[in-house]
Amino acid sequence: AEAVGQGAERVTYQQQWVTASMASLHAVLELTLQRPVQLSSEEQEGLGKFYSIPMHKLSGLLPDGVGDTFYLTFFRSLTGIYPDLRKVFTAYATPTLSYHDLVRLLKDCKLLGPKRFQRPQIAQLMLEILELDPSSLPLRERDDRPQDRRSKGEEQQTRPPTEDYSHLDLSPNAFTEAIIRLALYHTRKIQRNPSLMLDNSRIVSNFVLENIVPNALRSDVDRFKHIFRHPLVQQVIAKNKISLRRAFHR
């Protein structure tokens, strides 16, 4: 009798999982078929790659009792920020988004720091999204000092080995999931409400439009402007002014 009960429970769980997965697939299909006019053909083709997230992946963030209708509406309302997400992902990914790429993005967006997100939190976030056990990660040794400050033949002073996150990569849909999770965690911290659930898409869209879009890649632009103003660079540009005009003539 106990075995029969366990079997029935397992079947029920499998049915719920299949139902949730099918609902998310139908949501993505309907979202793709209702493409907004403002998207280019290239953006439209990639829409499913960014938004094909099975509902069970976000079940712990959603309010209790929500169904596929809410899930469909949630992602449909996020279509407006899709071009921005795609642009950011393309700019930072090589071609997938690594742990270091995600850290660089958050650093550019001023979301990394003592009162913001910490690197261990970002690593844990990626492990949750990729459904990996930390014990499965390789370890790496870390030296306290740079190479040029060590004497020849001197024994290296190392700290205990730490997990190596450098090989962790996020695909487009995993990147979107990361943004959704970061948006909720950020809003919880701002509102001082750790039990806040993902009850509407504004949590995500506001996070992207207020924190990601205005700051992403800005540090690279500022660095380019700084280098461009250097006297030696200006000399080279002046020397090759005619050739540059020909090359970039429209």
Short mmCIF file of N, CA and C in Angstrom, two decimals, residues 24-108:
data_model
loop_
_atom_site.label_atom_id
_atom_site.label_comp_id
_atom_site.label_asym_id
_atom_site.label_seq_id
_atom_site.Cartn_x
_atom_site.Cartn_y
_atom_site.Cartn_z
N SER A 24 4.26 26.58 -20.33
CA SER A 24 5.29 27.56 -20.66
C SER A 24 5.61 27.54 -22.15
N LEU A 25 5.61 26.35 -22.75
CA LEU A 25 5.87 26.26 -24.18
C LEU A 25 4.75 26.92 -24.99
N HIS A 26 3.50 26.69 -24.57
CA HIS A 26 2.37 27.34 -25.23
C HIS A 26 2.45 28.85 -25.06
N ALA A 27 2.91 29.29 -23.88
CA ALA A 27 3.04 30.72 -23.64
C ALA A 27 4.06 31.34 -24.59
N VAL A 28 5.19 30.67 -24.75
CA VAL A 28 6.23 31.18 -25.66
C VAL A 28 5.73 31.17 -27.09
N LEU A 29 5.01 30.11 -27.48
CA LEU A 29 4.48 30.01 -28.84
C LEU A 29 3.51 31.16 -29.13
N GLU A 30 2.59 31.40 -28.20
CA GLU A 30 1.62 32.47 -28.41
C GLU A 30 2.32 33.82 -28.41
N LEU A 31 3.31 33.98 -27.53
CA LEU A 31 4.06 35.23 -27.49
C LEU A 31 4.79 35.47 -28.80
N THR A 32 5.35 34.41 -29.37
CA THR A 32 6.08 34.54 -30.63
C THR A 32 5.14 34.87 -31.78
N LEU A 33 3.95 34.27 -31.78
CA LEU A 33 2.98 34.52 -32.85
C LEU A 33 2.43 35.93 -32.78
N GLN A 34 2.43 36.53 -31.59
CA GLN A 34 1.93 37.89 -31.44
C GLN A 34 3.09 38.87 -31.34
N ARG A 35 3.96 38.81 -32.33
CA ARG A 35 5.14 39.65 -32.32
C ARG A 35 4.77 41.13 -32.46
N PRO A 36 5.35 41.98 -31.67
CA PRO A 36 5.07 43.40 -31.81
C PRO A 36 5.64 43.95 -33.10
N VAL A 37 4.97 44.94 -33.65
CA VAL A 37 5.36 45.48 -34.95
C VAL A 37 6.73 46.14 -34.89
N GLN A 38 7.09 46.73 -33.74
CA GLN A 38 8.31 47.50 -33.67
C GLN A 38 9.58 46.66 -33.71
N LEU A 39 9.47 45.34 -33.56
CA LEU A 39 10.65 44.49 -33.59
C LEU A 39 11.10 44.25 -35.03
N SER A 40 12.40 44.24 -35.23
CA SER A 40 12.94 43.91 -36.54
C SER A 40 12.81 42.41 -36.77
N SER A 41 13.00 41.99 -38.02
CA SER A 41 12.88 40.57 -38.34
C SER A 41 13.92 39.75 -37.58
N GLU A 42 15.12 40.30 -37.42
CA GLU A 42 16.17 39.61 -36.68
C GLU A 42 15.82 39.46 -35.21
N GLU A 43 15.22 40.51 -34.63
CA GLU A 43 14.80 40.46 -33.24
C GLU A 43 13.66 39.48 -33.04
N GLN A 44 12.75 39.44 -33.98
CA GLN A 44 11.61 38.54 -33.90
C GLN A 44 12.05 37.08 -33.90
N GLU A 45 13.06 36.76 -34.70
CA GLU A 45 13.55 35.39 -34.78
C GLU A 45 14.17 34.93 -33.47
N GLY A 46 14.76 35.86 -32.73
CA GLY A 46 15.42 35.50 -31.48
C GLY A 46 14.56 35.60 -30.25
N LEU A 47 13.30 35.99 -30.42
CA LEU A 47 12.43 36.21 -29.27
C LEU A 47 12.26 34.96 -28.43
N GLY A 48 12.04 33.82 -29.09
CA GLY A 48 11.85 32.58 -28.35
C GLY A 48 13.10 32.12 -27.61
N LYS A 49 14.28 32.48 -28.12
CA LYS A 49 15.52 32.07 -27.46
C LYS A 49 15.68 32.75 -26.10
N PHE A 50 15.13 33.94 -25.98
CA PHE A 50 15.26 34.69 -24.72
C PHE A 50 14.12 34.42 -23.75
N TYR A 51 12.96 34.07 -24.26
CA TYR A 51 11.78 33.97 -23.39
C TYR A 51 11.26 32.55 -23.23
N SER A 52 11.99 31.55 -23.72
CA SER A 52 11.53 30.16 -23.58
C SER A 52 11.99 29.59 -22.24
N ILE A 53 11.36 30.05 -21.18
CA ILE A 53 11.71 29.63 -19.82
C ILE A 53 10.56 28.80 -19.26
N PRO A 54 10.76 27.51 -18.99
CA PRO A 54 9.69 26.67 -18.42
C PRO A 54 9.19 27.27 -17.11
N MET A 55 7.91 27.16 -16.87
CA MET A 55 7.30 27.80 -15.71
C MET A 55 7.85 27.25 -14.40
N HIS A 56 8.25 25.98 -14.38
CA HIS A 56 8.75 25.41 -13.13
C HIS A 56 10.06 26.06 -12.69
N LYS A 57 10.79 26.69 -13.65
CA LYS A 57 12.04 27.35 -13.30
C LYS A 57 11.81 28.58 -12.42
N LEU A 58 10.64 29.19 -12.54
CA LEU A 58 10.32 30.39 -11.77
C LEU A 58 9.25 30.13 -10.71
N SER A 59 8.90 28.88 -10.50
CA SER A 59 7.81 28.55 -9.59
C SER A 59 8.06 29.06 -8.17
N GLY A 60 9.32 29.07 -7.74
CA GLY A 60 9.61 29.54 -6.39
C GLY A 60 9.53 31.05 -6.24
N LEU A 61 9.41 31.76 -7.35
CA LEU A 61 9.34 33.22 -7.31
C LEU A 61 7.93 33.74 -7.54
N LEU A 62 7.07 32.90 -8.08
CA LEU A 62 5.70 33.32 -8.42
C LEU A 62 4.75 33.11 -7.24
N PRO A 63 3.68 33.91 -7.16
CA PRO A 63 2.70 33.72 -6.09
C PRO A 63 2.04 32.35 -6.20
N ASP A 64 1.55 31.84 -5.10
CA ASP A 64 0.88 30.54 -5.10
C ASP A 64 -0.40 30.60 -5.93
N GLY A 65 -0.63 29.53 -6.66
CA GLY A 65 -1.89 29.39 -7.38
C GLY A 65 -1.94 30.01 -8.76
N VAL A 66 -0.85 30.63 -9.24
CA VAL A 66 -0.88 31.22 -10.57
C VAL A 66 -0.81 30.12 -11.63
N GLY A 67 -1.42 30.37 -12.77
CA GLY A 67 -1.43 29.39 -13.84
C GLY A 67 -0.80 29.90 -15.11
N ASP A 68 -1.06 29.17 -16.21
CA ASP A 68 -0.43 29.55 -17.46
C ASP A 68 -0.92 30.88 -18.00
N THR A 69 -2.15 31.29 -17.65
CA THR A 69 -2.66 32.57 -18.13
C THR A 69 -1.81 33.71 -17.57
N PHE A 70 -1.54 33.65 -16.28
CA PHE A 70 -0.68 34.67 -15.66
C PHE A 70 0.71 34.62 -16.27
N TYR A 71 1.22 33.41 -16.48
CA TYR A 71 2.58 33.25 -17.02
C TYR A 71 2.68 33.84 -18.42
N LEU A 72 1.64 33.59 -19.24
CA LEU A 72 1.61 34.13 -20.60
C LEU A 72 1.56 35.65 -20.56
N THR A 73 0.69 36.18 -19.72
CA THR A 73 0.56 37.63 -19.62
C THR A 73 1.85 38.27 -19.13
N PHE A 74 2.49 37.60 -18.19
CA PHE A 74 3.74 38.11 -17.62
C PHE A 74 4.80 38.28 -18.70
N PHE A 75 5.00 37.25 -19.52
CA PHE A 75 6.04 37.35 -20.55
C PHE A 75 5.62 38.24 -21.71
N ARG A 76 4.34 38.28 -22.00
CA ARG A 76 3.88 39.16 -23.07
C ARG A 76 4.16 40.62 -22.69
N SER A 77 3.97 40.96 -21.43
CA SER A 77 4.21 42.33 -20.99
C SER A 77 5.69 42.67 -20.96
N LEU A 78 6.55 41.65 -21.00
CA LEU A 78 8.00 41.90 -21.01
C LEU A 78 8.55 42.05 -22.42
N THR A 79 7.69 41.92 -23.43
CA THR A 79 8.16 42.04 -24.81
C THR A 79 8.77 43.41 -25.07
N GLY A 80 8.26 44.43 -24.39
CA GLY A 80 8.76 45.79 -24.61
C GLY A 80 10.23 45.96 -24.27
N ILE A 81 10.73 45.19 -23.31
CA ILE A 81 12.15 45.33 -22.93
C ILE A 81 13.03 44.29 -23.62
N TYR A 82 12.41 43.45 -24.45
CA TYR A 82 13.20 42.42 -25.12
C TYR A 82 14.33 42.98 -25.98
N PRO A 83 14.10 44.04 -26.79
CA PRO A 83 15.22 44.57 -27.58
C PRO A 83 16.39 45.02 -26.71
N ASP A 84 16.08 45.58 -25.55
CA ASP A 84 17.16 46.01 -24.65
C ASP A 84 17.91 44.81 -24.08
N LEU A 85 17.17 43.77 -23.67
CA LEU A 85 17.82 42.57 -23.15
C LEU A 85 18.70 41.93 -24.21
N ARG A 86 18.20 41.85 -25.41
CA ARG A 86 18.96 41.25 -26.51
C ARG A 86 20.23 42.05 -26.81
N LYS A 87 20.11 43.37 -26.81
CA LYS A 87 21.26 44.22 -27.09
C LYS A 87 22.33 44.07 -26.01
N VAL A 88 21.90 44.03 -24.75
CA VAL A 88 22.85 43.90 -23.64
C VAL A 88 23.54 42.54 -23.69
N PHE A 89 22.74 41.48 -23.92
CA PHE A 89 23.31 40.15 -23.98
C PHE A 89 24.34 40.04 -25.09
N THR A 90 23.99 40.57 -26.27
CA THR A 90 24.90 40.50 -27.41
C THR A 90 26.19 41.26 -27.14
N ALA A 91 26.09 42.37 -26.42
CA ALA A 91 27.27 43.19 -26.15
C ALA A 91 28.22 42.54 -25.16
N TYR A 92 27.67 41.81 -24.18
CA TYR A 92 28.51 41.26 -23.12
C TYR A 92 28.86 39.79 -23.33
N ALA A 93 28.08 39.06 -24.10
CA ALA A 93 28.31 37.62 -24.28
C ALA A 93 29.39 37.36 -25.31
N THR A 94 30.08 36.21 -25.14
CA THR A 94 31.16 35.86 -26.07
C THR A 94 31.24 34.36 -26.37
N PRO A 95 30.30 33.69 -27.05
CA PRO A 95 28.98 34.20 -27.41
C PRO A 95 27.93 33.94 -26.32
N THR A 96 28.26 33.06 -25.35
CA THR A 96 27.38 32.92 -24.20
C THR A 96 27.85 33.84 -23.09
N LEU A 97 27.01 34.06 -22.09
CA LEU A 97 27.35 34.98 -21.03
C LEU A 97 27.99 34.22 -19.88
N SER A 98 29.26 34.44 -19.64
CA SER A 98 29.98 33.74 -18.59
C SER A 98 29.76 34.42 -17.24
N TYR A 99 30.26 33.78 -16.20
CA TYR A 99 30.20 34.36 -14.86
C TYR A 99 30.89 35.72 -14.83
N HIS A 100 32.06 35.81 -15.44
CA HIS A 100 32.81 37.07 -15.46
C HIS A 100 32.09 38.13 -16.29
N ASP A 101 31.41 37.71 -17.36
CA ASP A 101 30.64 38.65 -18.17
C ASP A 101 29.48 39.24 -17.36
N LEU A 102 28.80 38.38 -16.60
CA LEU A 102 27.68 38.84 -15.78
C LEU A 102 28.17 39.78 -14.68
N VAL A 103 29.29 39.45 -14.07
CA VAL A 103 29.87 40.33 -13.05
C VAL A 103 30.22 41.69 -13.66
N ARG A 104 30.80 41.68 -14.85
CA ARG A 104 31.16 42.93 -15.52
C ARG A 104 29.92 43.77 -15.83
N LEU A 105 28.85 43.10 -16.27
CA LEU A 105 27.60 43.81 -16.55
C LEU A 105 27.07 44.48 -15.28
N LEU A 106 27.01 43.73 -14.19
CA LEU A 106 26.48 44.28 -12.95
C LEU A 106 27.38 45.39 -12.41
N LYS A 107 28.68 45.24 -12.61
CA LYS A 107 29.61 46.28 -12.17
C LYS A 107 29.39 47.56 -12.97
N ASP A 108 29.21 47.43 -14.28
CA ASP A 108 28.94 48.60 -15.12
C ASP A 108 27.64 49.28 -14.72
#
